[in-house]
Amino acid sequence: MLLSTHIVSDIEHIADKILMMKDGQLIYQDKLDNSKVNLEDFYLQHIDEEEEHE
């Protein structure tokens, strides 16, 4: 199943893999059990904050 959302906290509870894309480009990919980054922080730093300044 494929789910597209901006709500990172929901994904952490239901997904086993995560992909993040920006402008059609893959910027992050990992299995949640392997993930070494805080996904909410990553999203805010790489996607959300940049969209606010556009």
PDB file of N, CA and C in Angstrom:
ATOM      1  N   MET A   1       0.843  -1.169   0.000  1.00  0.00           N
ATOM      2  CA  MET A   1       0.000   0.000   0.000  1.00  0.00           C
ATOM      3  C   MET A   1       0.894   1.239   0.000  1.00  0.00           C
ATOM      4  N   LEU A   2       0.461   2.262  -0.700  1.00  0.00           N
ATOM      5  CA  LEU A   2       1.161   3.536  -0.770  1.00  0.00           C
ATOM      6  C   LEU A   2       0.280   4.602  -0.133  1.00  0.00           C
ATOM      7  N   LEU A   3       0.854   5.394   0.754  1.00  0.00           N
ATOM      8  CA  LEU A   3       0.136   6.475   1.418  1.00  0.00           C
ATOM      9  C   LEU A   3       0.951   7.746   1.268  1.00  0.00           C
ATOM     10  N   SER A   4       0.324   8.803   0.851  1.00  0.00           N
ATOM     11  CA  SER A   4       0.975  10.104   0.707  1.00  0.00           C
ATOM     12  C   SER A   4       0.379  11.057   1.736  1.00  0.00           C
ATOM     13  N   THR A   5       1.234  11.693   2.539  1.00  0.00           N
ATOM     14  CA  THR A   5       0.755  12.603   3.585  1.00  0.00           C
ATOM     15  C   THR A   5       1.864  13.559   3.990  1.00  0.00           C
ATOM     16  N   HIS A   6       1.483  14.637   4.626  1.00  0.00           N
ATOM     17  CA  HIS A   6       2.432  15.569   5.228  1.00  0.00           C
ATOM     18  C   HIS A   6       2.472  15.399   6.748  1.00  0.00           C
ATOM     19  N   ILE A   7       1.693  14.465   7.263  1.00  0.00           N
ATOM     20  CA  ILE A   7       1.606  14.259   8.710  1.00  0.00           C
ATOM     21  C   ILE A   7       2.570  13.146   9.110  1.00  0.00           C
ATOM     22  N   VAL A   8       3.788  13.546   9.452  1.00  0.00           N
ATOM     23  CA  VAL A   8       4.864  12.596   9.728  1.00  0.00           C
ATOM     24  C   VAL A   8       4.549  11.710  10.923  1.00  0.00           C
ATOM     25  N   SER A   9       3.916  12.246  11.938  1.00  0.00           N
ATOM     26  CA  SER A   9       3.627  11.447  13.137  1.00  0.00           C
ATOM     27  C   SER A   9       2.717  10.263  12.823  1.00  0.00           C
ATOM     28  N   ASP A  10       1.788  10.431  11.890  1.00  0.00           N
ATOM     29  CA  ASP A  10       0.932   9.308  11.495  1.00  0.00           C
ATOM     30  C   ASP A  10       1.731   8.221  10.799  1.00  0.00           C
ATOM     31  N   ILE A  11       2.627   8.597   9.951  1.00  0.00           N
ATOM     32  CA  ILE A  11       3.441   7.648   9.189  1.00  0.00           C
ATOM     33  C   ILE A  11       4.284   6.783  10.122  1.00  0.00           C
ATOM     34  N   GLU A  12       4.842   7.388  11.153  1.00  0.00           N
ATOM     35  CA  GLU A  12       5.697   6.647  12.084  1.00  0.00           C
ATOM     36  C   GLU A  12       4.947   5.510  12.774  1.00  0.00           C
ATOM     37  N   HIS A  13       3.629   5.588  12.847  1.00  0.00           N
ATOM     38  CA  HIS A  13       2.831   4.556  13.516  1.00  0.00           C
ATOM     39  C   HIS A  13       2.339   3.453  12.584  1.00  0.00           C
ATOM     40  N   ILE A  14       2.280   3.730  11.271  1.00  0.00           N
ATOM     41  CA  ILE A  14       1.670   2.737  10.381  1.00  0.00           C
ATOM     42  C   ILE A  14       2.576   2.223   9.264  1.00  0.00           C
ATOM     43  N   ALA A  15       3.672   2.909   9.001  1.00  0.00           N
ATOM     44  CA  ALA A  15       4.511   2.520   7.859  1.00  0.00           C
ATOM     45  C   ALA A  15       5.713   1.691   8.290  1.00  0.00           C
ATOM     46  N   ASP A  16       6.248   0.919   7.359  1.00  0.00           N
ATOM     47  CA  ASP A  16       7.504   0.226   7.624  1.00  0.00           C
ATOM     48  C   ASP A  16       8.640   0.819   6.788  1.00  0.00           C
ATOM     49  N   LYS A  17       8.300   1.565   5.732  1.00  0.00           N
ATOM     50  CA  LYS A  17       9.288   2.267   4.915  1.00  0.00           C
ATOM     51  C   LYS A  17       8.812   3.694   4.704  1.00  0.00           C
ATOM     52  N   ILE A  18       9.763   4.612   4.536  1.00  0.00           N
ATOM     53  CA  ILE A  18       9.397   6.001   4.295  1.00  0.00           C
ATOM     54  C   ILE A  18      10.252   6.565   3.169  1.00  0.00           C
ATOM     55  N   LEU A  19       9.604   7.355   2.328  1.00  0.00           N
ATOM     56  CA  LEU A  19      10.263   8.108   1.261  1.00  0.00           C
ATOM     57  C   LEU A  19       9.815   9.552   1.412  1.00  0.00           C
ATOM     58  N   MET A  20      10.731  10.484   1.288  1.00  0.00           N
ATOM     59  CA  MET A  20      10.354  11.892   1.270  1.00  0.00           C
ATOM     60  C   MET A  20      10.827  12.474  -0.040  1.00  0.00           C
ATOM     61  N   MET A  21       9.925  13.244  -0.658  1.00  0.00           N
ATOM     62  CA  MET A  21      10.232  13.850  -1.952  1.00  0.00           C
ATOM     63  C   MET A  21      10.027  15.354  -1.869  1.00  0.00           C
ATOM     64  N   LYS A  22      10.817  16.068  -2.646  1.00  0.00           N
ATOM     65  CA  LYS A  22      10.673  17.514  -2.774  1.00  0.00           C
ATOM     66  C   LYS A  22      10.878  17.868  -4.230  1.00  0.00           C
ATOM     67  N   ASP A  23       9.948  18.574  -4.797  1.00  0.00           N
ATOM     68  CA  ASP A  23      10.018  18.978  -6.206  1.00  0.00           C
ATOM     69  C   ASP A  23      10.262  17.795  -7.128  1.00  0.00           C
ATOM     70  N   GLY A  24       9.614  16.663  -6.824  1.00  0.00           N
ATOM     71  CA  GLY A  24       9.733  15.479  -7.667  1.00  0.00           C
ATOM     72  C   GLY A  24      11.018  14.691  -7.494  1.00  0.00           C
ATOM     73  N   GLN A  25      11.857  15.097  -6.554  1.00  0.00           N
ATOM     74  CA  GLN A  25      13.132  14.413  -6.310  1.00  0.00           C
ATOM     75  C   GLN A  25      13.096  13.693  -4.959  1.00  0.00           C
ATOM     76  N   LEU A  26      13.599  12.489  -4.921  1.00  0.00           N
ATOM     77  CA  LEU A  26      13.690  11.722  -3.680  1.00  0.00           C
ATOM     78  C   LEU A  26      14.797  12.322  -2.817  1.00  0.00           C
ATOM     79  N   ILE A  27      14.454  12.744  -1.594  1.00  0.00           N
ATOM     80  CA  ILE A  27      15.467  13.340  -0.714  1.00  0.00           C
ATOM     81  C   ILE A  27      15.744  12.494   0.522  1.00  0.00           C
ATOM     82  N   TYR A  28      14.895  11.495   0.805  1.00  0.00           N
ATOM     83  CA  TYR A  28      15.140  10.610   1.948  1.00  0.00           C
ATOM     84  C   TYR A  28      14.421   9.296   1.707  1.00  0.00           C
ATOM     85  N   GLN A  29      15.085   8.201   2.056  1.00  0.00           N
ATOM     86  CA  GLN A  29      14.490   6.870   1.939  1.00  0.00           C
ATOM     87  C   GLN A  29      15.135   5.957   2.970  1.00  0.00           C
ATOM     88  N   ASP A  30      14.299   5.237   3.716  1.00  0.00           N
ATOM     89  CA  ASP A  30      14.824   4.266   4.683  1.00  0.00           C
ATOM     90  C   ASP A  30      13.664   3.454   5.245  1.00  0.00           C
ATOM     91  N   LYS A  31      13.999   2.338   5.862  1.00  0.00           N
ATOM     92  CA  LYS A  31      13.022   1.598   6.658  1.00  0.00           C
ATOM     93  C   LYS A  31      12.945   2.292   8.012  1.00  0.00           C
ATOM     94  N   LEU A  32      11.768   2.359   8.586  1.00  0.00           N
ATOM     95  CA  LEU A  32      11.629   3.074   9.852  1.00  0.00           C
ATOM     96  C   LEU A  32      12.467   2.465  10.963  1.00  0.00           C
ATOM     97  N   ASP A  33      12.624   1.133  10.976  1.00  0.00           N
ATOM     98  CA  ASP A  33      13.446   0.532  12.041  1.00  0.00           C
ATOM     99  C   ASP A  33      14.919   0.895  11.889  1.00  0.00           C
ATOM    100  N   ASN A  34      15.378   1.252  10.694  1.00  0.00           N
ATOM    101  CA  ASN A  34      16.776   1.615  10.460  1.00  0.00           C
ATOM    102  C   ASN A  34      17.024   3.109  10.578  1.00  0.00           C
ATOM    103  N   SER A  35      15.975   3.899  10.559  1.00  0.00           N
ATOM    104  CA  SER A  35      16.103   5.347  10.477  1.00  0.00           C
ATOM    105  C   SER A  35      16.874   5.907  11.657  1.00  0.00           C
ATOM    106  N   LYS A  36      17.902   6.667  11.339  1.00  0.00           N
ATOM    107  CA  LYS A  36      18.745   7.289  12.366  1.00  0.00           C
ATOM    108  C   LYS A  36      18.387   8.760  12.569  1.00  0.00           C
ATOM    109  N   VAL A  37      17.424   9.264  11.804  1.00  0.00           N
ATOM    110  CA  VAL A  37      17.059  10.671  11.905  1.00  0.00           C
ATOM    111  C   VAL A  37      15.672  10.813  12.527  1.00  0.00           C
ATOM    112  N   ASN A  38      15.435  11.947  13.135  1.00  0.00           N
ATOM    113  CA  ASN A  38      14.102  12.284  13.606  1.00  0.00           C
ATOM    114  C   ASN A  38      13.333  12.767  12.387  1.00  0.00           C
ATOM    115  N   LEU A  39      12.327  12.034  11.967  1.00  0.00           N
ATOM    116  CA  LEU A  39      11.631  12.317  10.716  1.00  0.00           C
ATOM    117  C   LEU A  39      10.908  13.658  10.740  1.00  0.00           C
ATOM    118  N   GLU A  40      10.328  14.020  11.866  1.00  0.00           N
ATOM    119  CA  GLU A  40       9.643  15.309  11.970  1.00  0.00           C
ATOM    120  C   GLU A  40      10.633  16.454  11.773  1.00  0.00           C
ATOM    121  N   ASP A  41      11.793  16.380  12.423  1.00  0.00           N
ATOM    122  CA  ASP A  41      12.817  17.410  12.272  1.00  0.00           C
ATOM    123  C   ASP A  41      13.327  17.471  10.831  1.00  0.00           C
ATOM    124  N   PHE A  42      13.565  16.296  10.238  1.00  0.00           N
ATOM    125  CA  PHE A  42      14.040  16.244   8.854  1.00  0.00           C
ATOM    126  C   PHE A  42      13.037  16.918   7.924  1.00  0.00           C
ATOM    127  N   TYR A  43      11.772  16.591   8.094  1.00  0.00           N
ATOM    128  CA  TYR A  43      10.724  17.192   7.262  1.00  0.00           C
ATOM    129  C   TYR A  43      10.703  18.714   7.428  1.00  0.00           C
ATOM    130  N   LEU A  44      10.737  19.178   8.663  1.00  0.00           N
ATOM    131  CA  LEU A  44      10.681  20.618   8.902  1.00  0.00           C
ATOM    132  C   LEU A  44      11.893  21.334   8.326  1.00  0.00           C
ATOM    133  N   GLN A  45      13.070  20.737   8.439  1.00  0.00           N
ATOM    134  CA  GLN A  45      14.295  21.377   7.947  1.00  0.00           C
ATOM    135  C   GLN A  45      14.389  21.371   6.429  1.00  0.00           C
ATOM    136  N   HIS A  46      13.973  20.294   5.788  1.00  0.00           N
ATOM    137  CA  HIS A  46      14.199  20.151   4.351  1.00  0.00           C
ATOM    138  C   HIS A  46      13.001  20.462   3.475  1.00  0.00           C
ATOM    139  N   ILE A  47      11.815  20.448   4.027  1.00  0.00           N
ATOM    140  CA  ILE A  47      10.636  20.645   3.189  1.00  0.00           C
ATOM    141  C   ILE A  47       9.779  21.800   3.692  1.00  0.00           C
ATOM    142  N   ASP A  48       9.280  21.722   4.890  1.00  0.00           N
ATOM    143  CA  ASP A  48       8.292  22.681   5.385  1.00  0.00           C
ATOM    144  C   ASP A  48       8.836  24.090   5.465  1.00  0.00           C
ATOM    145  N   GLU A  49      10.005  24.304   6.058  1.00  0.00           N
ATOM    146  CA  GLU A  49      10.550  25.653   6.214  1.00  0.00           C
ATOM    147  C   GLU A  49      10.844  26.284   4.863  1.00  0.00           C
ATOM    148  N   GLU A  50      11.342  25.531   3.907  1.00  0.00           N
ATOM    149  CA  GLU A  50      11.649  26.075   2.595  1.00  0.00           C
ATOM    150  C   GLU A  50      10.374  26.501   1.882  1.00  0.00           C
ATOM    151  N   GLU A  51       9.275  25.784   2.058  1.00  0.00           N
ATOM    152  CA  GLU A  51       7.998  26.137   1.422  1.00  0.00           C
ATOM    153  C   GLU A  51       7.439  27.420   1.999  1.00  0.00           C
ATOM    154  N   GLU A  52       7.688  27.690   3.277  1.00  0.00           N
ATOM    155  CA  GLU A  52       7.194  28.921   3.898  1.00  0.00           C
ATOM    156  C   GLU A  52       7.870  30.159   3.320  1.00  0.00           C
ATOM    157  N   HIS A  53       9.130  30.023   2.879  1.00  0.00           N
ATOM    158  CA  HIS A  53       9.883  31.169   2.370  1.00  0.00           C
ATOM    159  C   HIS A  53       9.665  31.420   0.875  1.00  0.00           C
ATOM    160  N   GLU A  54       8.942  30.547   0.202  1.00  0.00           N
ATOM    161  CA  GLU A  54       8.727  30.721  -1.242  1.00  0.00           C
ATOM    162  C   GLU A  54       7.601  31.682  -1.524  1.00  0.00           C
TER     163      GLU A  54
END
